[in-house]
Short mmCIF file of C-alpha atoms and ligand atoms in Angstrom, two decimals:
data_model
loop_
_atom_site.label_atom_id
_atom_site.label_comp_id
_atom_site.label_asym_id
_atom_site.label_seq_id
_atom_site.Cartn_x
_atom_site.Cartn_y
_atom_site.Cartn_z
CA MET A 1 0.00 0.00 0.00
CA ARG A 2 1.30 3.46 -0.92
CA ILE A 3 0.10 6.27 1.30
CA LEU A 4 0.52 10.04 1.00
CA VAL A 5 0.09 12.22 4.09
CA THR A 6 0.03 15.97 3.46
CA GLY A 7 0.78 18.07 6.55
CA GLY A 8 2.63 15.10 8.05
CA ALA A 9 4.93 17.33 10.13
CA GLY A 10 1.92 18.90 11.83
CA PHE A 11 0.01 17.86 14.92
CA ILE A 12 -2.62 15.50 13.49
CA GLY A 13 -0.55 14.46 10.46
CA SER A 14 2.42 13.31 12.56
CA ASN A 15 0.22 11.27 14.90
CA LEU A 16 -1.41 9.71 11.84
CA VAL A 17 1.95 8.83 10.28
CA ARG A 18 3.06 7.18 13.53
CA GLU A 19 -0.09 5.07 13.70
CA LEU A 20 0.09 4.11 10.02
CA GLN A 21 3.73 3.02 10.43
CA LYS A 22 2.70 0.86 13.37
CA THR A 23 -0.46 -0.66 11.89
CA TYR A 24 0.83 -1.05 8.32
CA PRO A 25 4.59 -1.66 8.62
CA GLU A 26 4.78 -2.75 4.97
CA ALA A 27 3.17 0.43 3.63
CA GLU A 28 5.25 2.97 1.71
CA ILE A 29 4.49 6.32 3.30
CA VAL A 30 5.33 9.71 1.80
CA VAL A 31 4.93 12.91 3.83
CA VAL A 32 4.47 16.32 2.22
CA ASP A 33 4.94 19.48 4.26
CA ASN A 34 6.51 22.94 4.01
CA PHE A 35 6.77 23.63 7.76
CA THR A 36 4.37 26.58 7.82
CA SER A 37 3.19 25.35 11.23
CA GLY A 38 4.66 21.85 11.49
CA CYS A 39 8.10 20.93 12.80
CA PHE A 40 10.64 18.19 12.27
CA GLU A 41 10.58 17.25 15.97
CA ASN A 42 7.12 15.78 15.39
CA ILE A 43 8.38 13.13 12.99
CA THR A 44 11.93 12.20 13.91
CA ASP A 45 10.73 8.56 13.97
CA PHE A 46 9.37 8.72 10.40
CA LYS A 47 10.83 5.95 8.23
CA GLY A 48 9.47 6.93 4.81
CA GLU A 49 10.20 9.67 2.26
CA PHE A 50 9.72 13.34 3.08
CA VAL A 51 8.82 15.70 0.22
CA THR A 52 9.18 19.41 0.93
CA GLY A 53 6.61 21.26 -1.11
CA ASP A 54 3.89 23.86 -1.16
CA ILE A 55 0.47 22.28 -1.72
CA SER A 56 -0.96 25.53 -3.05
CA LYS A 57 1.17 25.35 -6.20
CA ARG A 58 -0.23 23.67 -9.30
CA GLU A 59 3.31 22.72 -10.47
CA PHE A 60 3.85 20.86 -7.21
CA TRP A 61 0.86 18.59 -7.88
CA GLU A 62 1.90 18.11 -11.51
CA TYR A 63 5.28 16.93 -10.23
CA MET A 64 3.62 14.62 -7.68
CA ALA A 65 1.17 13.23 -10.25
CA LYS A 66 4.01 12.43 -12.65
CA ASN A 67 6.52 10.97 -10.23
CA TYR A 68 4.45 9.10 -7.63
CA ARG A 69 1.53 6.74 -7.28
CA PHE A 70 -0.64 6.32 -4.20
CA ASP A 71 -3.52 4.14 -3.10
CA VAL A 72 -4.60 6.42 -0.27
CA VAL A 73 -4.15 10.15 0.35
CA PHE A 74 -4.62 11.64 3.81
CA HIS A 75 -4.85 15.40 3.41
CA GLN A 76 -4.08 17.33 6.61
CA ALA A 77 -2.02 20.26 5.30
CA ALA A 78 -3.66 23.65 5.65
CA ILE A 79 -3.25 27.10 7.12
CA THR A 80 -4.45 26.33 10.64
CA ASP A 81 -3.99 29.80 12.08
CA THR A 82 -7.68 30.71 12.14
CA THR A 83 -6.91 34.42 12.64
CA VAL A 84 -5.29 34.82 9.20
CA THR A 85 -7.35 37.45 7.38
CA ASP A 86 -5.61 37.30 3.99
CA GLN A 87 -8.56 35.76 2.14
CA GLU A 88 -6.70 35.01 -1.08
CA LEU A 89 -3.87 33.21 0.72
CA MET A 90 -6.28 31.19 2.88
CA MET A 91 -8.27 30.10 -0.16
CA LEU A 92 -5.17 29.26 -2.22
CA VAL A 93 -3.62 27.08 0.48
CA ASN A 94 -6.74 25.50 1.93
CA THR A 95 -9.15 25.25 -0.98
CA GLN A 96 -7.43 25.64 -4.36
CA SER A 97 -4.80 23.07 -3.33
CA PHE A 98 -7.61 20.57 -2.77
CA LYS A 99 -8.71 20.86 -6.40
CA TYR A 100 -5.17 20.06 -7.57
CA LEU A 101 -4.96 17.22 -5.08
CA LEU A 102 -8.29 15.71 -6.18
CA ASP A 103 -7.28 15.86 -9.83
CA ALA A 104 -4.01 14.01 -9.12
CA ALA A 105 -5.54 11.52 -6.68
CA LEU A 106 -8.71 10.66 -8.54
CA LYS A 107 -7.72 11.05 -12.19
CA ARG A 108 -4.08 9.95 -12.10
CA TRP A 109 -3.75 7.57 -9.16
CA ASN A 110 -7.28 6.30 -8.59
CA ALA A 111 -6.61 6.77 -4.88
CA LYS A 112 -8.96 7.10 -1.94
CA VAL A 113 -8.89 10.61 -0.47
CA ILE A 114 -9.45 11.27 3.23
CA TYR A 115 -9.24 14.94 4.11
CA ALA A 116 -9.48 17.20 7.15
CA SER A 117 -12.48 19.47 7.30
CA SER A 118 -13.43 21.45 10.38
CA ALA A 119 -16.23 22.29 12.77
CA ALA A 120 -15.45 25.90 11.80
CA VAL A 121 -17.87 25.36 8.88
CA TYR A 122 -20.70 25.47 11.43
CA GLY A 123 -19.80 28.81 13.06
CA ASN A 124 -22.52 29.63 15.55
CA CYS A 125 -25.16 27.30 14.10
CA PRO A 126 -27.34 25.65 16.75
CA ALA A 127 -25.70 22.71 18.56
CA PRO A 128 -25.47 19.77 18.21
CA MET A 129 -24.18 20.33 14.70
CA ARG A 130 -25.27 17.94 11.95
CA GLU A 131 -23.38 17.35 8.71
CA GLU A 132 -26.42 18.13 6.56
CA GLY A 133 -27.71 20.92 8.81
CA CYS A 134 -26.91 24.62 9.17
CA LEU A 135 -23.49 25.77 7.85
CA LYS A 136 -22.34 29.31 8.52
CA PRO A 137 -18.60 29.91 8.90
CA GLU A 138 -17.63 32.97 10.93
CA ASN A 139 -14.16 33.47 9.43
CA VAL A 140 -12.30 32.86 6.19
CA TYR A 141 -10.67 29.73 7.64
CA GLY A 142 -14.13 28.19 8.15
CA PHE A 143 -15.17 29.38 4.71
CA SER A 144 -12.08 27.79 3.11
CA LYS A 145 -13.00 24.45 4.72
CA LEU A 146 -16.64 24.77 3.65
CA MET A 147 -15.50 25.32 0.06
CA VAL A 148 -13.35 22.17 0.35
CA ASP A 149 -16.44 20.25 1.47
CA ARG A 150 -18.44 21.67 -1.42
CA LEU A 151 -15.76 20.58 -3.89
CA ALA A 152 -15.70 17.08 -2.37
CA GLN A 153 -19.49 16.88 -2.63
CA LYS A 154 -19.36 18.00 -6.26
CA TYR A 155 -16.83 15.28 -7.13
CA LEU A 156 -18.78 12.65 -5.17
CA LYS A 157 -21.86 13.51 -7.19
CA LEU A 158 -20.12 13.73 -10.56
CA PHE A 159 -18.12 10.52 -10.16
CA PRO A 160 -20.10 7.84 -8.32
CA ASP A 161 -17.05 5.52 -8.18
CA VAL A 162 -14.61 7.85 -6.41
CA SER A 163 -13.88 7.50 -2.70
CA ILE A 164 -13.65 10.78 -0.82
CA VAL A 165 -14.12 11.02 2.93
CA GLY A 166 -14.21 14.38 4.71
CA LEU A 167 -13.68 14.39 8.47
CA ARG A 168 -15.00 17.49 10.22
CA TYR A 169 -12.78 17.61 13.28
CA PHE A 170 -14.00 19.51 16.33
CA ASN A 171 -11.44 20.74 18.94
CA VAL A 172 -8.57 18.28 18.79
CA TYR A 173 -5.96 18.08 21.58
CA GLY A 174 -3.02 15.83 22.37
CA PRO A 175 0.72 15.18 21.95
CA GLY A 176 2.41 16.94 19.03
CA GLU A 177 0.44 20.18 19.04
CA GLY A 178 3.22 22.25 20.65
CA CYS A 179 4.60 23.44 17.28
CA LYS A 180 1.34 25.27 16.68
CA GLY A 181 2.30 27.75 19.40
CA LYS A 182 -0.59 30.01 20.27
CA PHE A 183 -2.83 28.06 17.88
CA ALA A 184 -2.43 24.84 19.84
CA SER A 185 -5.56 23.82 21.77
CA MET A 186 -6.85 25.67 24.83
CA ILE A 187 -6.09 22.50 26.78
CA TYR A 188 -2.42 22.85 25.88
CA GLN A 189 -2.35 26.60 26.63
CA LEU A 190 -4.10 26.28 29.97
CA ALA A 191 -2.09 23.22 31.04
CA LEU A 192 1.23 24.97 30.30
CA LYS A 193 0.24 27.98 32.39
CA MET A 194 -1.08 25.89 35.25
CA ILE A 195 1.98 23.60 35.29
CA ARG A 196 4.04 26.80 35.76
CA GLY A 197 1.78 27.66 38.71
CA GLU A 198 0.10 30.56 36.90
CA LYS A 199 -3.62 31.27 37.08
CA PRO A 200 -5.62 30.07 34.07
CA ARG A 201 -7.18 32.95 32.08
CA LEU A 202 -10.54 32.61 30.35
CA PHE A 203 -12.89 34.86 28.40
CA LYS A 204 -15.73 36.02 30.65
CA TRP A 205 -17.35 33.87 32.16
CA GLY A 206 -15.89 30.60 31.04
CA GLU A 207 -19.25 29.07 30.16
CA GLN A 208 -18.57 28.87 26.40
CA LYS A 209 -18.62 25.23 25.39
CA ARG A 210 -16.44 23.13 23.10
CA ASP A 211 -16.52 19.60 21.81
CA PHE A 212 -12.98 18.59 22.78
CA VAL A 213 -11.80 15.42 21.05
CA TYR A 214 -8.64 13.51 21.93
CA ILE A 215 -6.13 12.87 19.15
CA LYS A 216 -6.39 9.09 19.64
CA ASP A 217 -10.06 9.17 18.63
CA VAL A 218 -9.25 11.37 15.62
CA ILE A 219 -6.56 8.98 14.40
CA LYS A 220 -8.95 6.07 14.81
CA ALA A 221 -11.50 7.91 12.68
CA ASN A 222 -8.91 8.34 9.91
CA LEU A 223 -8.09 4.63 9.92
CA LEU A 224 -11.79 3.74 9.85
CA ALA A 225 -12.23 6.07 6.87
CA MET A 226 -9.44 4.23 5.07
CA GLU A 227 -10.46 0.70 5.97
CA ARG A 228 -14.21 0.97 5.45
CA ASP A 229 -16.01 1.25 2.16
CA VAL A 230 -17.46 4.69 2.90
CA ARG A 231 -17.70 8.08 1.20
CA GLY A 232 -19.05 11.46 2.31
CA ILE A 233 -18.55 13.91 5.16
CA PHE A 234 -18.54 12.97 8.84
CA ASN A 235 -18.35 14.83 12.15
CA ILE A 236 -15.41 13.79 14.33
CA GLY A 237 -15.78 14.99 17.89
CA SER A 238 -16.47 13.53 21.31
CA GLY A 239 -20.19 14.21 20.94
CA LYS A 240 -20.14 16.20 24.20
CA ALA A 241 -19.90 19.97 24.80
CA ARG A 242 -17.87 20.95 27.86
CA SER A 243 -17.34 24.44 29.23
CA PHE A 244 -13.93 26.07 29.74
CA ASN A 245 -14.75 26.29 33.47
CA GLU A 246 -15.20 22.50 33.53
CA LEU A 247 -11.93 22.10 31.66
CA VAL A 248 -10.03 24.14 34.26
CA ALA A 249 -11.59 22.04 37.04
CA ILE A 250 -10.35 18.87 35.30
CA LEU A 251 -6.87 20.35 34.84
CA ASN A 252 -6.73 21.35 38.52
CA GLU A 253 -7.72 17.81 39.44
CA VAL A 254 -5.16 16.11 37.16
CA LEU A 255 -2.33 18.51 38.12
CA GLY A 256 -3.18 18.45 41.82
CA THR A 257 -3.54 22.25 41.90
CA SER A 258 -6.33 24.57 42.98
CA LEU A 259 -5.61 27.59 40.80
CA GLU A 260 -8.37 30.16 40.46
CA ILE A 261 -9.60 31.42 37.11
CA GLU A 262 -8.91 34.99 35.98
CA TYR A 263 -11.64 36.18 33.60
CA PHE A 264 -11.15 38.86 30.93
CA ASP A 265 -13.16 40.39 28.06
CA ASN A 266 -13.32 38.44 24.80
CA PRO A 267 -11.67 40.66 22.13
CA TYR A 268 -13.04 38.67 19.17
CA LYS A 269 -16.04 39.95 17.24
CA PHE A 270 -16.79 36.46 15.90
CA TYR A 271 -16.45 33.62 18.32
CA GLN A 272 -17.99 30.14 18.45
CA ASN A 273 -19.93 29.96 21.71
CA HIS A 274 -20.95 26.32 21.64
CA THR A 275 -19.63 23.53 19.46
CA GLU A 276 -20.94 20.01 19.76
CA ALA A 277 -20.85 17.24 17.18
CA ASP A 278 -23.94 15.25 16.36
CA LEU A 279 -22.34 11.85 15.82
CA THR A 280 -25.40 9.98 14.53
CA LYS A 281 -24.09 9.71 10.96
CA SER A 282 -20.46 8.99 11.96
CA ARG A 283 -21.50 6.22 14.33
CA LYS A 284 -23.89 4.63 11.87
CA ILE A 285 -21.93 4.78 8.62
CA LEU A 286 -18.28 5.19 9.60
CA GLY A 287 -18.52 3.03 12.74
CA TYR A 288 -16.87 5.84 14.73
CA ASN A 289 -17.33 5.64 18.50
CA PRO A 290 -15.14 8.04 20.50
CA GLU A 291 -13.59 6.34 23.51
CA TRP A 292 -11.94 9.20 25.37
CA SER A 293 -13.89 11.37 27.78
CA LEU A 294 -12.40 14.82 28.49
CA GLU A 295 -11.33 13.63 31.97
CA GLU A 296 -9.51 10.56 30.60
CA GLY A 297 -8.04 12.34 27.58
CA VAL A 298 -6.61 15.20 29.64
CA ARG A 299 -5.16 12.75 32.17
CA ASP A 300 -3.57 10.62 29.44
CA TYR A 301 -2.16 13.70 27.70
CA ILE A 302 -0.73 15.39 30.79
CA LYS A 303 0.54 12.39 32.73
CA GLY A 304 1.69 10.40 29.70
CA TYR A 305 3.23 13.19 27.70
CA LEU A 306 2.99 16.87 28.55
CA LYS A 307 4.66 16.76 31.97
CA ASN A 308 7.71 14.97 30.51
CA ASN A 309 8.01 17.07 27.37
CA LEU A 310 8.12 20.67 28.49
N1 LIG B 1 -6.36 20.66 15.47
C1 LIG B 1 -7.66 20.90 15.40
O1 LIG B 1 -8.32 21.11 16.42
C2 LIG B 1 -8.36 20.92 14.07
C3 LIG B 1 -9.74 21.15 14.06
C4 LIG B 1 -10.41 21.16 12.84
C5 LIG B 1 -9.72 20.92 11.66
N2 LIG B 1 -8.38 20.73 11.70
C6 LIG B 1 -7.69 20.50 10.42
O2 LIG B 1 -6.87 19.37 10.55
C7 LIG B 1 -5.70 19.50 9.73
C8 LIG B 1 -4.47 19.31 10.57
O3 LIG B 1 -4.43 20.31 11.57
P1 LIG B 1 -3.36 20.32 12.73
O4 LIG B 1 -4.06 20.67 13.98
O5 LIG B 1 -2.54 19.10 12.67
O6 LIG B 1 -2.53 21.61 12.32
P2 LIG B 1 -0.98 21.83 12.01
O7 LIG B 1 -0.83 23.26 11.77
O8 LIG B 1 -0.17 21.20 13.07
O9 LIG B 1 -0.79 20.99 10.66
C9 LIG B 1 -0.91 21.53 9.37
C10 LIG B 1 0.34 21.15 8.59
O10 LIG B 1 0.19 21.62 7.25
C11 LIG B 1 1.45 22.17 6.83
N3 LIG B 1 1.21 23.15 5.78
C12 LIG B 1 0.59 24.35 5.89
N4 LIG B 1 0.60 25.00 4.72
C13 LIG B 1 1.23 24.18 3.84
C14 LIG B 1 1.55 24.29 2.46
N5 LIG B 1 1.21 25.38 1.75
N6 LIG B 1 2.20 23.27 1.87
C15 LIG B 1 2.55 22.17 2.57
N7 LIG B 1 2.27 22.01 3.89
C16 LIG B 1 1.62 23.00 4.51
C17 LIG B 1 2.01 22.79 8.10
O11 LIG B 1 3.39 23.02 8.06
C18 LIG B 1 1.60 21.76 9.16
O12 LIG B 1 2.60 20.78 9.33
C19 LIG B 1 -5.81 20.88 9.10
O13 LIG B 1 -6.37 20.75 7.82
C20 LIG B 1 -6.77 21.62 10.02
O14 LIG B 1 -7.44 22.65 9.35
C21 LIG B 1 -7.68 20.72 12.87
#
């Protein structure tokens, strides 16, 4: 099996590569990245070929189409800094690249494509969010992912034989996200502060809710998407919305601290107040059943990794 992972030096991509190497030791794996937000430290144990390239360039995909062949493409590469306001850049890297990728993967390689979408496509739509329900991105990042989904849906309709699976990740956390700096998860940011003994800071009044999903569940979803005969778009979350206040209570518990929260005004005009995945479709068709509660995921992350890797 020949597998391409774009964004393999990033948080989710590097965890995926590690799992693929373990589960499919015979597979030939190629990673593509240009280190916009990834870092080599994430994949020092990678045994395959690394291709340094910019996915937003048509020539890059022409080169890939000509010189490689793949059975499966996992597409994780994207601008993941959701505060980028350069609309043209965001669309070139996140959306236009996907068109080039689909043309190479489907027309040249006949490969299955599994790509990362995002809960950002839902914006402040009512929770729990359903794949076929309300879609209203609040920023150009969310819009770029919605346009990727639209392109996937167009191809799925036009070509009934192609396999494309979109995974709409909610708020992913876990080992390997450190390279993202201030765009790593709130769990990472709060844990770092609290490990240093500093008070956690939240937007007033900490009751905004997120569907936090542990990286191990996200990687499992990717493998299910590859192994099962499925196509379409699926929510990948924990299926539960938890408040930031609850998160700090869990962190205090796991770290053995009792740090008080400092609240401050939210400076963002657009902000998702409540994200929560409706997992009905993912459970039924993809066979996805998240196993990690927030309590267990945070414990596993902090005790098993974060405390030893600061
Ligand atoms: N982490 C989350 O909570 C979350 C939530 C929803 C969706 N997603 C999506 O999941 C995917 C992976 O996200 P992540 O959290 O691992 O982020 P990440 O920033 O760690 O990974 C993205 C990777 O893409 C690479 N990249 C960016 N631009 C590139 C380009 N032009 N050419 C080649 N490589 C490029 C980066 O260097 C990085 O390694 C992204 O598509 C992201 O939008 C993530």
